[in-house]
Coordinates of C-alpha atoms in Angstrom, one line a residue:
Chain A
M1 CA -78.0 39.4 32.6
G2 CA -78.9 39.9 29.0
G3 CA -78.6 42.6 26.6
L4 CA -75.2 43.9 25.9
W5 CA -73.7 41.4 28.3
H6 CA -75.1 38.5 26.5
P7 CA -72.1 36.2 25.7
G8 CA -72.3 36.7 22.0
W9 CA -72.3 40.4 22.4
R10 CA -69.5 40.1 24.9
R11 CA -67.3 38.7 22.3
V12 CA -68.2 41.3 19.8
A13 CA -67.4 43.9 22.4
F14 CA -64.1 42.3 23.3
C15 CA -63.0 41.8 19.7
G16 CA -63.9 45.3 19.0
W17 CA -62.0 46.3 22.1
R18 CA -59.0 44.3 20.9
W19 CA -59.2 45.8 17.5
I20 CA -58.9 49.2 19.0
H21 CA -56.3 48.1 21.5
P22 CA -53.8 45.8 19.6
G23 CA -51.5 44.2 22.0
S24 CA -50.8 41.1 23.8
P25 CA -53.9 39.0 23.6
A26 CA -52.9 37.1 26.6
R27 CA -52.9 40.1 28.9
A28 CA -56.2 41.1 27.4
A29 CA -57.4 37.6 28.1
E30 CA -56.6 38.0 31.8
R31 CA -58.8 41.0 32.0
V32 CA -61.6 39.8 29.9
E33 CA -61.6 36.2 30.9
P34 CA -63.9 36.6 33.9
F35 CA -66.5 38.0 31.6
L36 CA -66.4 35.1 29.3
R37 CA -66.8 32.4 31.9
P38 CA -69.8 30.4 31.3
E39 CA -71.1 31.0 34.8
W40 CA -71.1 34.7 34.3
S41 CA -74.3 34.5 32.5
G42 CA -77.0 32.1 33.3
T43 CA -77.5 31.3 29.6
G44 CA -75.3 29.4 27.3
G45 CA -72.6 27.3 28.8
P46 CA -69.4 26.0 27.4
E47 CA -71.0 24.7 24.2
R48 CA -72.3 28.1 23.4
G49 CA -68.9 29.6 24.1
L50 CA -67.4 27.2 21.6
R51 CA -70.0 27.9 19.0
W52 CA -69.3 31.5 19.3
L53 CA -65.6 30.7 19.1
G54 CA -66.1 29.5 15.6
T55 CA -67.7 32.8 14.4
W56 CA -64.8 34.8 15.7
K57 CA -61.9 32.9 14.2
H58 CA -59.8 36.0 13.6
C59 CA -60.2 36.9 17.3
I60 CA -57.4 35.2 19.0
L61 CA -58.4 35.7 22.5
P62 CA -60.8 32.9 23.0
A63 CA -58.4 30.5 21.5
R64 CA -55.9 31.1 24.2
H65 CA -58.2 30.0 26.9
P66 CA -57.1 26.6 28.0
A67 CA -60.6 25.3 28.3
L68 CA -61.5 26.4 24.9
Q69 CA -58.6 25.0 23.0
P70 CA -58.6 21.7 21.2
P71 CA -56.6 19.2 23.3
R72 CA -53.0 19.2 22.1
R73 CA -51.3 15.8 21.8
P74 CA -47.5 15.5 22.2
K75 CA -45.7 15.1 19.0
S76 CA -44.0 11.8 19.7
S77 CA -47.3 10.0 20.3
D78 CA -48.5 10.9 16.8
P79 CA -48.0 7.7 14.9
F80 CA -47.0 9.3 11.7
T81 CA -44.1 11.4 13.0
R82 CA -43.0 8.7 15.4
A83 CA -42.2 6.4 12.5
H84 CA -40.2 9.2 10.9
V85 CA -38.2 9.9 14.0
E86 CA -37.5 6.2 14.4
E87 CA -36.3 6.1 10.8
W88 CA -34.0 9.0 11.2
R89 CA -32.6 7.6 14.4
R90 CA -31.9 4.3 12.7
R91 CA -30.3 5.9 9.7
N92 CA -28.1 8.1 11.9
K93 CA -27.0 5.0 13.8
T94 CA -26.0 3.1 10.6
T95 CA -24.2 6.1 9.3
L96 CA -22.3 6.5 12.5
T97 CA -21.4 2.8 12.5
Y98 CA -20.1 3.1 9.0
L99 CA -18.0 6.1 9.8
A100 CA -16.6 4.5 12.9
A101 CA -15.7 1.4 10.8
V102 CA -13.9 3.6 8.2
A103 CA -11.9 5.4 10.9
V104 CA -10.8 2.1 12.4
A105 CA -9.9 0.7 9.0
M106 CA -7.8 3.7 8.3
L107 CA -6.0 3.3 11.6
G108 CA -5.4 -0.4 10.8
A109 CA -4.2 0.4 7.3
S110 CA -1.6 2.9 8.7
Y111 CA -0.2 0.1 10.9
A112 CA -0.3 -2.4 8.1
A113 CA 1.5 -0.2 5.7
V114 CA 4.9 -0.8 7.2
P115 CA 5.2 -4.6 6.5
L116 CA 3.3 -4.2 3.3
Y117 CA 5.8 -1.7 2.0
R118 CA 8.6 -3.9 3.0
L119 CA 7.1 -6.7 1.0
Y120 CA 6.6 -4.5 -1.9
C121 CA 10.2 -3.4 -1.8
Q122 CA 11.4 -6.9 -1.6
T123 CA 9.4 -8.1 -4.6
T124 CA 10.1 -5.2 -6.8
G125 CA 13.7 -4.9 -5.7
L126 CA 13.5 -1.1 -5.3
G127 CA 15.4 -1.3 -2.0
G128 CA 13.9 1.8 -0.5
S129 CA 15.0 4.1 -3.3
A130 CA 12.5 5.6 -5.7
V131 CA 14.6 4.9 -8.7
A132 CA 14.4 1.4 -10.1
G133 CA 17.7 -0.4 -9.9
H134 CA 20.4 0.3 -12.5
V135 CA 20.2 -2.6 -14.8
S136 CA 23.3 -3.8 -16.7
D137 CA 21.4 -3.1 -19.9
Q138 CA 21.6 0.5 -19.1
I139 CA 25.4 0.3 -18.9
E140 CA 25.5 -1.5 -22.2
N141 CA 23.5 1.2 -24.0
M142 CA 24.6 4.3 -22.4
V143 CA 26.4 6.9 -24.5
P144 CA 29.2 8.9 -23.0
V145 CA 28.6 12.6 -22.9
K146 CA 32.0 13.6 -24.3
D147 CA 31.8 17.3 -23.8
R148 CA 31.3 17.3 -20.1
I149 CA 34.5 16.4 -18.3
L150 CA 34.3 15.8 -14.6
K151 CA 37.1 15.5 -12.2
I152 CA 36.7 12.8 -9.6
S153 CA 39.0 13.2 -6.6
F154 CA 39.6 10.4 -4.2
N155 CA 39.9 10.5 -0.4
A156 CA 40.6 7.7 2.0
D157 CA 39.9 7.7 5.7
V158 CA 40.4 5.2 8.4
H159 CA 38.7 5.0 11.8
A160 CA 40.9 5.7 14.7
S161 CA 40.9 2.2 16.0
L162 CA 41.8 0.6 12.7
Q163 CA 45.5 0.2 12.2
W164 CA 45.6 0.0 8.4
N165 CA 47.3 2.2 6.0
F166 CA 44.7 3.1 3.6
R167 CA 45.2 5.5 0.7
P168 CA 44.1 6.1 -2.9
Q169 CA 46.6 5.3 -5.6
Q170 CA 45.6 8.3 -7.7
T171 CA 44.6 11.6 -6.5
E172 CA 42.1 12.4 -9.2
I173 CA 40.7 11.0 -12.5
Y174 CA 39.0 12.8 -15.3
V175 CA 35.9 11.1 -16.6
V176 CA 32.8 12.0 -18.6
P177 CA 29.3 10.9 -17.7
G178 CA 28.4 7.6 -19.3
E179 CA 31.9 6.2 -19.3
T180 CA 32.9 3.4 -16.9
A181 CA 36.1 4.1 -15.0
L182 CA 38.4 2.2 -12.8
A183 CA 40.2 3.5 -9.7
F184 CA 42.5 1.9 -7.1
Y185 CA 43.0 2.2 -3.4
R186 CA 45.7 0.5 -1.5
A187 CA 45.5 -0.9 2.0
K188 CA 48.3 -2.3 4.1
N189 CA 48.1 -4.1 7.4
P190 CA 51.3 -3.2 9.2
T191 CA 50.5 -5.1 12.4
D192 CA 51.1 -8.7 13.3
K193 CA 47.5 -9.8 13.6
P194 CA 45.0 -10.2 10.8
I195 CA 42.5 -7.4 10.9
I196 CA 39.1 -7.4 9.3
G197 CA 37.9 -4.1 8.0
I198 CA 34.6 -2.9 6.5
S199 CA 34.2 0.3 4.6
T200 CA 31.6 2.7 3.5
Y201 CA 31.7 5.6 1.1
N202 CA 30.5 9.1 0.7
V203 CA 30.2 11.3 -2.3
V204 CA 30.3 15.1 -2.2
P205 CA 28.3 17.0 -3.4
F206 CA 25.3 15.1 -2.1
E207 CA 23.1 15.8 -5.1
A208 CA 25.7 14.4 -7.5
G209 CA 25.9 11.3 -5.3
Q210 CA 22.7 10.0 -6.8
Y211 CA 24.4 9.9 -10.2
F212 CA 27.5 8.1 -8.9
N213 CA 26.9 4.5 -9.6
K214 CA 29.4 1.8 -8.5
I215 CA 29.4 -1.3 -10.5
Q216 CA 31.7 -3.1 -8.2
C217 CA 33.9 -2.0 -5.3
F218 CA 35.1 -3.2 -2.0
C219 CA 32.6 -1.5 0.4
F220 CA 30.0 -2.9 2.8
E221 CA 31.7 -6.3 2.9
E222 CA 34.3 -7.5 5.4
Q223 CA 37.8 -7.5 4.0
R224 CA 40.4 -9.4 5.8
L225 CA 44.0 -8.4 5.7
N226 CA 46.7 -10.8 6.9
P227 CA 49.7 -9.5 8.9
Q228 CA 52.0 -7.3 6.7
E229 CA 49.7 -7.8 3.7
E230 CA 49.2 -5.1 1.1
V231 CA 46.4 -5.3 -1.4
D232 CA 45.0 -3.2 -4.2
M233 CA 41.3 -2.4 -3.9
P234 CA 39.6 -1.4 -7.2
V235 CA 36.5 0.6 -7.6
F236 CA 34.6 0.3 -10.9
F237 CA 32.1 3.0 -11.4
Y238 CA 30.4 5.4 -13.8
I239 CA 28.5 8.6 -13.7
D240 CA 25.0 8.4 -15.0
P241 CA 24.7 10.2 -18.4
E242 CA 21.6 11.9 -17.1
F243 CA 24.0 14.0 -14.9
A244 CA 24.6 16.1 -18.0
E245 CA 20.9 16.9 -18.3
D246 CA 20.3 17.9 -14.7
P247 CA 20.1 21.7 -14.4
R248 CA 21.2 21.5 -10.8
M249 CA 24.5 19.9 -11.8
I250 CA 25.4 22.6 -14.2
N251 CA 28.1 24.0 -12.0
V252 CA 29.4 20.7 -10.6
D253 CA 32.8 19.8 -12.0
L254 CA 34.4 18.2 -9.1
I255 CA 33.0 15.1 -7.4
T256 CA 34.8 13.7 -4.4
L257 CA 34.6 10.1 -3.5
S258 CA 35.6 9.3 0.0
Y259 CA 36.0 5.9 1.6
T260 CA 36.3 5.2 5.3
F261 CA 37.4 1.9 6.8
F262 CA 36.2 0.7 10.1
E263 CA 37.3 -2.3 12.1
A264 CA 34.8 -5.1 11.8
K265 CA 34.2 -7.1 15.0
G266 CA 34.2 -10.8 14.1
G267 CA 30.7 -12.1 13.8
H268 CA 28.9 -8.8 13.4
T269 CA 27.3 -8.1 10.1
L270 CA 26.7 -4.6 9.1
P271 CA 23.4 -4.0 7.5
V272 CA 23.8 -3.1 3.8
P273 CA 22.1 0.2 3.1
G274 CA 18.8 -0.3 1.5
Y275 CA 15.8 -2.2 2.6
N276 CA 16.4 -5.6 4.1
Chain B
M1 CA 29.3 10.1 6.7
S2 CA 26.1 11.8 7.3
T3 CA 23.2 10.5 9.3
A4 CA 19.8 11.3 8.0
M5 CA 18.6 12.6 11.4
N6 CA 18.2 16.3 10.4
F7 CA 15.0 17.1 8.9
G8 CA 15.3 19.3 5.8
T9 CA 19.1 19.1 5.4
K10 CA 20.5 17.2 2.5
S11 CA 21.9 13.9 3.4
F12 CA 23.8 11.3 1.5
Q13 CA 22.3 7.9 1.0
P14 CA 25.0 5.3 0.2
R15 CA 23.9 2.6 -2.2
P16 CA 25.3 -0.8 -2.4
P17 CA 27.3 -1.6 -5.6
D18 CA 25.5 -3.1 -8.5
K19 CA 27.5 -6.2 -8.7
G20 CA 28.7 -6.5 -5.2
S21 CA 32.1 -6.4 -3.8
F22 CA 35.5 -7.3 -5.5
P23 CA 37.2 -10.2 -3.7
L24 CA 40.5 -9.1 -2.5
D25 CA 43.5 -9.9 -4.7
H26 CA 45.6 -11.4 -1.9
L27 CA 48.1 -13.1 -4.2
G28 CA 48.6 -10.1 -6.4
E29 CA 47.7 -12.0 -9.5
C30 CA 46.5 -9.0 -11.4
K31 CA 49.1 -6.6 -10.0
S32 CA 50.9 -6.2 -13.3
F33 CA 47.8 -5.2 -15.1
K34 CA 47.1 -2.7 -12.4
E35 CA 50.6 -1.3 -12.7
K36 CA 50.1 -0.9 -16.4
F37 CA 46.9 0.9 -15.8
M38 CA 48.3 3.2 -13.2
K39 CA 51.2 4.1 -15.4
C40 CA 48.9 4.9 -18.3
L41 CA 46.9 7.2 -16.0
Y42 CA 50.0 9.0 -14.8
D43 CA 51.2 9.5 -18.4
N44 CA 47.9 10.8 -19.6
H45 CA 47.3 13.2 -16.7
F46 CA 44.7 10.9 -15.2
E47 CA 42.4 11.0 -18.1
N48 CA 40.3 7.9 -18.0
A49 CA 39.1 7.9 -21.6
L50 CA 42.7 7.2 -22.8
C51 CA 43.3 4.3 -20.5
R52 CA 40.2 2.3 -21.0
N53 CA 42.0 -0.5 -22.7
E54 CA 44.2 -1.0 -19.7
S55 CA 41.2 -1.1 -17.4
K56 CA 39.5 -3.6 -19.6
E57 CA 42.5 -5.8 -19.5
Y58 CA 42.6 -5.6 -15.7
L59 CA 39.0 -6.7 -15.4
E60 CA 39.6 -9.5 -17.9
C61 CA 42.5 -10.6 -15.7
R62 CA 40.3 -10.6 -12.7
M63 CA 37.7 -12.6 -14.5
E64 CA 40.2 -15.2 -15.5
R65 CA 41.6 -15.6 -12.0
K66 CA 38.1 -16.0 -10.6
L67 CA 38.5 -12.7 -8.7
M68 CA 35.4 -11.4 -10.4
L69 CA 32.2 -12.9 -11.8
P70 CA 32.6 -13.2 -15.6
E71 CA 30.5 -10.7 -17.4
P72 CA 30.4 -9.9 -21.1
L73 CA 32.4 -6.7 -21.5
E74 CA 29.6 -4.9 -23.2
K75 CA 27.7 -5.0 -20.0
L76 CA 30.6 -3.3 -18.3
G77 CA 30.6 -0.4 -20.7
F78 CA 33.4 -1.6 -22.9
G79 CA 31.2 -2.2 -25.9
D80 CA 32.9 0.4 -28.1
L81 CA 36.3 -1.1 -27.4
I82 CA 35.1 -4.6 -28.3
A83 CA 33.5 -3.3 -31.5
G84 CA 36.7 -1.4 -32.3
K85 CA 38.8 -4.5 -31.8
S86 CA 36.6 -6.6 -34.0
E87 CA 36.8 -4.0 -36.7
A88 CA 40.5 -3.8 -36.5
K89 CA 40.8 -7.6 -36.8
K90 CA 38.8 -7.5 -40.0

């Protein structure tokens, strides 16, 4: 068959047809494909088809034909991109390894923090409180704030199982911040057996308690009273002068110091508050 | 005594004394000084500022009798009393 059905003309006809009928080239290919098979015409053959393919670059249809397309190689076998992909994979692996190592290190650090902090507290002597210890130089140099008079009232308590008579020897005392003061408690053992007591204290209001510094007292250590013995127990303390500068303490005029005695079982040592 | 078990509520943290604990005065060696101090307090309506001499003497008694570690009185906050005494002596 020649003439208009010559393969070259066939393409012209088809592309013209496609131009008029824009649409899915694949569907068109199904319809037109039989006409484009090389065996349709005696002349030409696949080479001719390919040659004509070049002249009709903008005509998509022939390119879709599987026999007419350049063979497509899979991406990973292309040597250039394969190296890239390998490189990315290696980099990802190292990054992930680093991240995992950091995570494990953080976990380990959080466990190690407990003994490390304990060491730090022991060396610097901070004892668990954020304020560095009250040095005796501070007492030496502190200036009493004479215009702020505070009333310190005293309270004494005894645990139910302890048979001591424990009471303060003054109900209150008037001090100013920055002035050292002395106060007395009295304890009597009315029983016939020696009793060992140990005490702790409390200061109300709680915020003022941080300014209440005891230079020496009788708390947190075992005190032994022989039968029928009565002793005076002094408390030597001062209120930190910075109390007068704390805005939260503006309305605080009364501080209550309360001691409580407990019976100490022989051989037991109470942990002193702070970091041991 | 408050335990610090409640989150957010204020709690009291007891602190150990700076110089530790006073040994008990079993023999009453400094009792006279204590009595003087207490009398001074009662007379002055419990004002500490007026009785600091007596408290200084009590602590000196303790230090002499080995009931307290000897410390220079300035470090115990009695620096002004010492300075006053030395001025009066001059």
